[in-house]
Coordinates of C-alpha atoms and ligand atoms in Angstrom, one line a residue:
M51 CA 146.8 98.0 103.4
S52 CA 144.5 100.8 102.1
A53 CA 140.9 101.2 103.3
A54 CA 137.5 101.8 101.6
D55 CA 134.1 102.0 103.0
V56 CA 132.7 99.8 100.3
V57 CA 134.5 97.6 97.7
V58 CA 132.4 96.6 94.6
V59 CA 133.6 93.8 92.4
G60 CA 132.6 94.3 88.8
A61 CA 131.8 97.5 86.9
G62 CA 128.7 96.3 85.1
P63 CA 125.3 97.8 85.5
A64 CA 124.7 96.2 88.9
G65 CA 128.1 97.2 90.4
L66 CA 128.0 100.7 89.0
G67 CA 124.3 101.2 90.0
A68 CA 125.1 100.3 93.6
A69 CA 128.4 102.3 93.8
T70 CA 126.7 105.5 92.3
E71 CA 123.8 105.3 94.8
L72 CA 126.2 104.8 97.7
R73 CA 128.2 107.9 96.8
R74 CA 125.1 109.9 96.1
R75 CA 123.9 109.0 99.6
G76 CA 127.1 110.2 101.2
V77 CA 129.2 107.1 101.7
G78 CA 132.9 108.1 101.8
R79 CA 135.2 105.9 99.7
V80 CA 133.6 103.6 97.2
V81 CA 136.0 101.6 95.0
V82 CA 134.9 99.5 92.1
Y83 CA 137.4 96.9 90.7
E84 CA 137.0 95.8 87.1
R85 CA 139.1 93.1 85.6
E86 CA 138.6 94.3 82.0
L87 CA 140.4 97.5 80.8
Q88 CA 137.1 99.4 80.3
P89 CA 134.2 99.7 82.8
G90 CA 130.6 99.1 81.8
G91 CA 130.2 95.3 81.8
V92 CA 128.4 93.3 79.1
P93 CA 126.5 96.2 77.5
R94 CA 129.7 97.6 76.1
H95 CA 129.7 95.0 73.4
T96 CA 126.0 94.5 72.7
A97 CA 125.6 97.1 70.0
H98 CA 121.9 97.0 69.7
L99 CA 118.9 98.9 71.1
G100 CA 117.1 97.5 74.2
Y101 CA 118.8 99.1 77.2
G102 CA 117.8 101.5 79.9
A103 CA 113.9 101.4 79.8
R104 CA 113.4 101.1 83.5
D105 CA 116.4 103.0 84.9
L106 CA 117.3 105.6 82.4
H107 CA 113.7 105.9 81.2
R108 CA 114.8 105.8 77.5
I109 CA 115.8 103.0 75.1
T110 CA 119.4 103.1 74.0
T111 CA 122.1 100.8 72.8
G112 CA 124.4 98.7 75.0
P113 CA 127.6 100.8 74.5
R114 CA 125.6 104.1 75.1
Y115 CA 124.0 102.6 78.2
A116 CA 127.4 101.5 79.5
A117 CA 128.9 105.0 78.9
A118 CA 126.0 106.6 80.7
M119 CA 126.4 104.3 83.7
V120 CA 130.2 105.0 83.9
R121 CA 129.6 108.8 83.6
Q122 CA 127.0 108.7 86.4
A123 CA 129.4 106.8 88.6
E124 CA 132.4 109.1 87.9
R125 CA 130.3 112.2 88.5
A126 CA 129.2 110.8 91.9
G127 CA 132.8 110.3 92.9
V128 CA 133.1 106.5 92.6
E129 CA 136.7 105.3 92.2
I130 CA 136.7 102.8 89.3
E131 CA 139.9 100.8 89.0
V132 CA 140.1 98.8 85.7
G133 CA 142.5 96.0 84.8
R134 CA 142.3 94.8 88.4
T135 CA 140.9 91.4 89.3
V136 CA 139.5 90.6 92.7
R137 CA 141.0 87.3 93.8
S138 CA 139.5 86.8 97.3
F139 CA 137.6 88.5 100.1
A140 CA 137.6 87.4 103.7
D141 CA 136.8 89.2 106.9
G142 CA 136.6 92.5 105.1
T143 CA 140.0 92.1 103.4
V144 CA 139.9 92.2 99.6
A145 CA 142.8 90.9 97.6
T146 CA 143.3 92.1 94.0
T147 CA 145.8 91.7 91.2
G148 CA 146.5 94.1 88.4
A149 CA 149.3 95.0 86.0
D150 CA 151.3 96.6 88.8
G151 CA 151.0 93.6 91.0
P152 CA 148.9 92.4 94.0
A153 CA 147.2 94.7 96.5
T154 CA 144.9 94.4 99.5
V155 CA 142.2 96.8 100.7
H156 CA 140.2 96.7 103.9
A157 CA 136.5 97.2 103.2
G158 CA 133.6 97.9 105.5
A159 CA 131.3 96.1 103.0
V160 CA 131.9 94.0 99.9
L161 CA 129.5 93.9 97.0
L162 CA 129.9 91.0 94.5
A163 CA 128.6 92.1 91.1
T164 CA 130.6 89.7 88.8
G165 CA 127.8 89.0 86.4
V166 CA 127.1 86.0 84.2
R167 CA 128.5 84.2 81.2
E168 CA 127.2 81.7 78.7
R169 CA 128.1 78.0 79.2
P170 CA 130.9 77.4 76.7
R171 CA 131.3 74.4 74.5
A172 CA 133.6 72.5 76.9
A173 CA 131.1 72.8 79.8
R174 CA 128.3 71.5 77.5
L175 CA 130.4 68.4 76.9
V176 CA 130.4 68.6 73.1
P177 CA 133.1 66.3 71.8
G178 CA 135.5 66.9 68.8
D179 CA 138.8 68.7 68.2
R180 CA 139.4 72.3 69.3
P181 CA 139.3 74.2 66.0
A182 CA 139.0 78.0 65.6
G183 CA 135.5 79.3 65.1
V184 CA 133.8 78.0 68.3
L185 CA 132.3 81.0 70.2
T186 CA 129.7 82.1 72.6
T187 CA 127.5 85.2 71.9
G188 CA 129.6 87.2 74.3
A189 CA 132.8 86.3 72.5
L190 CA 131.2 86.9 69.1
Q191 CA 130.0 90.3 70.1
Q192 CA 133.4 91.2 71.6
F193 CA 135.2 90.2 68.4
T194 CA 132.8 92.1 66.1
T195 CA 131.8 95.1 68.2
L196 CA 135.0 95.8 70.2
H197 CA 137.7 94.5 68.0
H198 CA 136.0 94.7 64.5
Q199 CA 137.2 91.2 63.5
R200 CA 135.7 88.9 60.9
V201 CA 134.1 85.8 62.4
G202 CA 133.4 83.4 59.5
T203 CA 131.1 82.9 56.5
R204 CA 128.6 80.3 57.6
A205 CA 127.5 79.7 61.2
V206 CA 125.4 77.4 63.3
V207 CA 123.7 79.0 66.3
V208 CA 123.2 76.6 69.2
G209 CA 120.2 77.7 71.3
A210 CA 116.9 79.5 70.6
E211 CA 116.4 81.9 73.5
H212 CA 116.5 85.7 73.4
V213 CA 120.3 86.0 73.2
S214 CA 120.4 83.4 70.4
F215 CA 118.4 85.7 68.2
S216 CA 120.7 88.5 69.2
A217 CA 123.6 86.3 67.9
V218 CA 121.8 85.8 64.6
L219 CA 121.6 89.6 64.2
T220 CA 125.3 90.1 65.1
L221 CA 126.4 87.4 62.6
A222 CA 124.2 89.0 59.9
H223 CA 125.8 92.4 60.6
A224 CA 129.2 90.7 60.4
G225 CA 128.5 89.3 57.0
C226 CA 128.2 85.7 58.2
Q227 CA 125.3 83.6 56.9
V228 CA 123.5 81.5 59.5
A229 CA 123.0 77.9 58.3
A230 CA 120.6 76.9 61.2
M231 CA 119.6 77.5 64.7
V232 CA 119.5 74.3 66.9
T233 CA 117.6 73.7 70.1
P234 CA 116.9 70.4 72.0
L235 CA 113.6 71.9 73.1
P236 CA 110.4 71.5 71.1
R237 CA 110.2 75.2 70.1
H238 CA 112.1 78.4 70.4
Q239 CA 112.0 80.3 73.8
S240 CA 111.9 83.9 72.7
Y241 CA 109.2 86.4 71.6
A242 CA 107.7 85.7 68.2
P243 CA 108.4 89.3 67.0
L244 CA 112.1 89.0 68.0
R245 CA 112.4 85.7 66.1
L246 CA 110.6 87.2 63.1
A247 CA 112.8 90.3 63.0
T248 CA 116.1 88.4 63.2
A249 CA 116.0 84.7 62.1
G250 CA 112.6 84.9 60.4
R251 CA 113.4 87.7 57.9
R252 CA 116.7 86.0 57.0
R253 CA 115.0 82.6 56.6
V254 CA 117.2 80.9 59.1
P255 CA 115.9 77.3 59.7
L256 CA 115.1 76.5 63.3
L257 CA 115.8 72.8 64.0
T258 CA 114.0 71.8 67.2
G259 CA 114.4 68.6 69.3
V260 CA 118.0 68.2 68.3
D261 CA 121.3 69.2 69.8
V262 CA 124.9 69.4 68.6
V263 CA 126.9 66.2 69.5
E264 CA 130.1 66.9 67.6
V265 CA 132.2 69.8 66.3
V266 CA 134.1 68.6 63.2
G267 CA 137.4 70.2 62.0
R268 CA 141.0 70.3 63.1
T269 CA 142.2 73.9 62.6
R270 CA 138.9 75.5 61.6
V271 CA 135.4 74.3 62.2
E272 CA 134.2 72.4 59.1
A273 CA 130.8 71.1 60.3
V274 CA 128.6 70.2 63.3
V275 CA 126.8 66.8 63.7
L276 CA 123.4 66.8 65.4
T277 CA 121.8 64.1 67.6
D278 CA 119.7 62.9 64.7
G279 CA 122.9 62.3 62.6
T280 CA 122.5 65.5 60.4
R281 CA 125.8 67.1 59.4
I282 CA 125.7 70.8 58.8
A283 CA 128.7 72.4 57.0
C284 CA 129.8 75.6 58.7
D285 CA 133.0 77.4 59.7
T286 CA 131.6 79.0 62.9
V287 CA 129.5 77.6 65.8
V288 CA 128.0 80.0 68.4
F289 CA 126.9 78.5 71.7
T290 CA 124.3 80.9 73.1
G291 CA 122.5 81.4 76.4
D292 CA 122.5 78.6 79.0
W293 CA 123.6 81.2 81.6
V294 CA 125.9 80.4 84.4
P295 CA 126.9 83.1 87.0
D296 CA 130.5 84.2 87.2
H297 CA 130.5 82.7 90.6
E298 CA 134.1 81.5 91.2
L299 CA 134.9 84.3 93.5
A300 CA 131.7 83.9 95.6
R301 CA 132.3 80.1 95.8
A302 CA 135.9 80.5 96.8
G303 CA 134.7 82.9 99.5
G304 CA 132.6 80.2 100.9
L305 CA 129.1 81.5 100.0
P306 CA 126.4 78.8 99.7
M307 CA 125.0 78.4 96.1
L308 CA 121.5 77.8 94.7
P309 CA 121.8 74.3 93.1
H310 CA 120.3 75.0 89.6
A311 CA 121.1 78.7 89.2
K312 CA 124.6 78.2 90.6
S313 CA 124.4 81.7 92.1
P314 CA 125.1 82.7 95.7
V315 CA 122.0 82.7 98.0
A316 CA 121.0 86.3 98.7
D317 CA 118.0 88.0 100.2
A318 CA 115.9 90.8 98.6
T319 CA 118.5 93.4 99.5
G320 CA 121.5 91.4 98.4
R321 CA 122.7 90.2 101.8
T322 CA 124.4 86.8 101.7
E323 CA 125.2 84.3 104.4
Q324 CA 128.3 86.3 105.4
P325 CA 127.9 89.6 107.3
G326 CA 129.0 92.5 105.2
V327 CA 129.1 90.6 101.9
F328 CA 126.4 91.4 99.3
A329 CA 125.7 89.7 96.0
I330 CA 123.8 91.6 93.2
G331 CA 123.0 91.7 89.5
N332 CA 123.1 88.7 87.2
L333 CA 125.4 86.9 89.6
V334 CA 122.3 86.2 91.7
H335 CA 119.7 85.9 88.8
P336 CA 121.2 84.5 85.6
A337 CA 120.3 86.4 83.4
E338 CA 118.1 89.5 83.6
T339 CA 118.1 92.8 81.8
A340 CA 120.7 95.5 82.6
D341 CA 118.1 98.0 83.9
L342 CA 116.9 95.4 86.5
C343 CA 120.5 94.7 87.5
A344 CA 121.2 98.5 87.9
L345 CA 118.0 99.0 90.0
G346 CA 118.9 96.0 92.1
G347 CA 122.3 97.6 92.7
R348 CA 120.6 100.8 93.8
A349 CA 118.3 99.0 96.2
A350 CA 121.2 97.0 97.7
A351 CA 123.0 100.3 98.4
L352 CA 120.4 101.1 101.1
S353 CA 121.0 97.8 102.7
V354 CA 124.8 98.3 102.6
M355 CA 124.3 101.7 104.4
D356 CA 122.3 100.0 107.1
W357 CA 125.1 97.5 107.6
L358 CA 127.8 100.2 107.7
A359 CA 125.7 102.1 110.3
L360 CA 124.2 99.4 112.5
H361 CA 126.3 96.2 111.8
D362 CA 123.0 94.3 112.0
W363 CA 122.7 91.1 109.9
P364 CA 120.0 88.3 109.7
T365 CA 120.9 85.1 111.5
A366 CA 120.2 83.1 108.3
V367 CA 119.7 84.0 104.7
R368 CA 117.5 81.3 103.1
P369 CA 117.0 80.5 99.5
I370 CA 113.5 80.7 98.1
E371 CA 112.2 77.1 98.1
V372 CA 110.9 75.9 94.7
R373 CA 109.3 72.7 93.5
P374 CA 110.0 71.1 90.0
P375 CA 109.6 71.9 87.2
I376 CA 110.6 75.3 88.6
L377 CA 114.4 75.4 88.7
W378 CA 115.1 78.3 90.9
A379 CA 113.8 81.6 92.1
A380 CA 115.6 84.7 93.2
H381 CA 114.9 88.3 94.3
T382 CA 115.1 91.3 91.9
A383 CA 114.4 95.0 92.4
R384 CA 110.9 94.3 91.1
G385 CA 109.9 91.2 93.0
I386 CA 110.8 87.6 92.2
T387 CA 112.2 86.1 89.1
L388 CA 112.2 82.4 88.3
R389 CA 112.8 79.8 85.6
V390 CA 111.1 76.6 84.6
A391 CA 112.9 73.5 83.3
E392 CA 110.5 72.8 80.4
F393 CA 107.4 74.0 78.6
V394 CA 104.7 73.6 81.2
E395 CA 101.2 74.8 81.7
G396 CA 99.5 75.9 84.8
R397 CA 99.4 78.5 87.6
I398 CA 102.4 79.5 89.7
E399 CA 101.7 80.0 93.4
C400 CA 103.8 81.6 96.0
R401 CA 103.1 80.6 99.6
V402 CA 104.3 81.3 103.1
G403 CA 103.3 78.3 105.1
D404 CA 99.7 77.6 104.0
E405 CA 98.9 81.1 103.0
V406 CA 98.9 81.9 99.3
L407 CA 100.7 85.2 98.7
H408 CA 100.3 85.2 95.0
R409 CA 98.7 83.1 92.3
T410 CA 99.2 83.7 88.5
K411 CA 96.7 83.0 85.7
H412 CA 96.8 79.6 84.1
R413 CA 99.2 79.8 81.2
L414 CA 102.1 78.3 79.3
W415 CA 105.5 78.9 80.8
T416 CA 108.6 78.9 78.7
P417 CA 112.0 77.6 79.7
N418 CA 115.1 79.9 79.4
R419 CA 112.8 82.9 79.7
A420 CA 112.5 85.2 82.8
I421 CA 109.2 84.8 84.7
H422 CA 108.6 87.8 87.0
L423 CA 106.3 87.8 89.9
P424 CA 105.5 91.2 91.4
L425 CA 106.0 90.1 95.0
A426 CA 107.9 91.8 97.7
A427 CA 109.1 88.8 99.7
N428 CA 110.5 89.2 103.2
A429 CA 114.2 88.3 103.2
S430 CA 113.8 85.4 105.6
T431 CA 110.3 84.2 104.4
R432 CA 110.1 80.7 103.1
I433 CA 108.2 80.8 99.8
L434 CA 107.0 77.8 97.9
L435 CA 106.4 78.2 94.2
S436 CA 104.7 75.4 92.3
P437 CA 102.5 75.1 89.2
V438 CA 99.1 73.9 90.3
E439 CA 98.6 71.9 87.1
R440 CA 101.4 70.4 85.2
L441 CA 100.3 69.3 81.8
Q442 CA 103.6 68.1 80.3
Ligands
LIG575 C1 124.2 89.2 73.8 C2 123.5 89.9 75.0 C3 122.5 90.8 74.7 C4 121.9 91.5 75.7 N1 120.9 92.4 75.4 C5 120.3 93.1 76.4 C6 119.3 94.2 76.1 O1 119.0 94.4 74.9 N2 118.8 94.9 77.1 C7 119.2 94.6 78.4 O2 118.7 95.3 79.3 N3 120.1 93.7 78.8 C8 120.6 92.9 77.8 N4 121.6 92.0 78.1 C9 121.8 91.7 79.5 C10 122.7 92.7 80.2 O3 123.9 92.9 79.5 C11 123.0 92.2 81.6 O4 121.8 92.2 82.3 C12 123.9 93.1 82.4 O5 125.1 93.4 81.8 C13 124.2 92.5 83.8 O6 124.8 93.4 84.6 P1 125.8 92.9 85.8 O7 126.4 94.1 86.4 O8 125.1 92.0 86.7 O9 127.0 92.0 85.1 P2 128.0 92.3 83.9 O10 127.5 93.3 82.9 O11 128.3 90.9 83.4 O12 129.3 92.9 84.6 C14 130.1 92.1 85.5 C15 131.5 92.7 85.5 O13 132.2 92.1 86.5 C16 133.5 91.9 86.1 N5 134.2 90.9 86.9 C17 133.8 89.6 87.0 N6 134.6 89.0 87.9 C18 135.5 89.9 88.4 C19 136.6 89.9 89.3 N7 136.9 88.8 90.0 N8 137.3 91.0 89.5 C20 137.0 92.2 88.9 N9 136.0 92.3 88.0 C21 135.2 91.2 87.7 C22 133.4 91.5 84.6 O14 134.5 91.8 83.9 C23 132.2 92.4 84.2 O15 132.6 93.6 83.6 C24 122.2 91.3 77.1 C25 123.3 90.4 77.3 C26 123.9 89.7 76.3 C27 125.1 88.8 76.6

C-alpha cells in the first residue's frame, strides 16, 4: 500500500483549491483522484463567462477557469491522477479503481470534494418510456461543449432557476429551439437580467405552476405532457437544477447527512463526524459558484494541516438547525448559505440560544436560489434560522 499525507477525492474547484493550498503550505504528498479523464470538474463543460470573480479576481469562462485551477495545482506539486474512482475510505485507507485495476493508499487525511449533480428524470419519478433525448444540463453541456454533438431541434427545459437559463443558452448555441420552460413554482427563480438575456430575447414561453408528468416517445422523445394536460411536441427534454450532492461515497463511508440537502454534515472548516475526514465544495452546499467552492477548499486546507499536526478533532460536528420553510443551511468560505422551500417574505434570524447573531431585512426570499448570510459561525454552535414573518 502506498502512502500520502492527504488524499483528495475529486478534481473540481474545491478539491484542486484545497490540494493547491496544502502543497503551497508545505504538506508533503497530496494526491487528487478524479474519475473522469480530465481534471477540472464541472467548469470544463460550462463554456460561458461567469467564473473566477472571488478567487482569480477576473471573470472568465468555465473551461479557462478549470485550466487555471489545474495549472495552479500542478505548479504547486499536487499529484492529480485521472481516470481513477475512489470507492471507499475507512480508517485512513482509501480504495480506488482505475483502468489498471484496484489500488489502496494510506492517507493522513481524506478530503471529499465529489461535487453535485442535477436530479435526473428517473429520480424525479417522471413516467414514460426511455427514449433518446432526455438530458440534464450537465449532460447537455458535456455533449455540446466537450463532444460537439447535436442534441435535437426542439426542446422543453424543465426548471426555471439559474442553471435552467444556462441550458436555454446552450441549446440556442447548439441550434436547438426551446419550445418552453416549465416550473411548478409560481415564477422563475433566477435574476431578471439573466432571464431576459437568455429566454427573454429568444421569446421562450415560461409556463409556471405546471410540471412534466410524462415523457412521450419510444426511440426518440416526441412530446411531454404537463400536469394541466398540455402536450408539447419536442425531441429533447432537459431536466435542470434540483441539485443533489454526489454523496454516495460519503454515505457509504458512514457520514451522517443533512436531510434536505442530502449532503454530509460538516463544520465551517470542512470537518465531518469522522476524525481525519473532511467534506468540501458543492458536496456540502448544493450548489454554489465555483469560486466559493475553491475558497472553501483553501480554507479547509488550514484545518487539514491542524489535524495532521495535532490530531485534534471536535467531539461532535452538529448540523446548523433550521426551521421550515428554510430547508437547510451549511457553512461556506464566506459565512452561511441556505435555501428556502418556497417564495416567502420576512426576515431571517440566526440565533445562538436566545441571542440573535444576525437579522436580515424584511424581503422576499426565492427558492432554488442561494441565500448568503455573512456570519462566521463557530463549528459547534447551534444556530437557529427562521423567518420572523411568513406571508405565504
Ligand atoms: C450548467 C452549470 C453552469 C454553471 N455556471 C457557473 C458560473 O457561471 N459560475 C460559477 O462560479 N459556477 C458555475 N457553476 C457551478 C460550478 O460549476 C460549481 O460550483 C463547481 O464546479 C463546484 O465545484 P466542486 O469542486 O465542488 O465540484 P465539481 O466541479 O462537481 O467536481 C467534483 C469532481 O469530483 C469527481 N468525483 C466525484 N466522485 C468521485 C469519486 N468517487 N472518485 C473520483 N472522483 C470523483 C467528479 O468527476 C468531478 O470532477 C455552474 C454549474 C453548472 C452545472
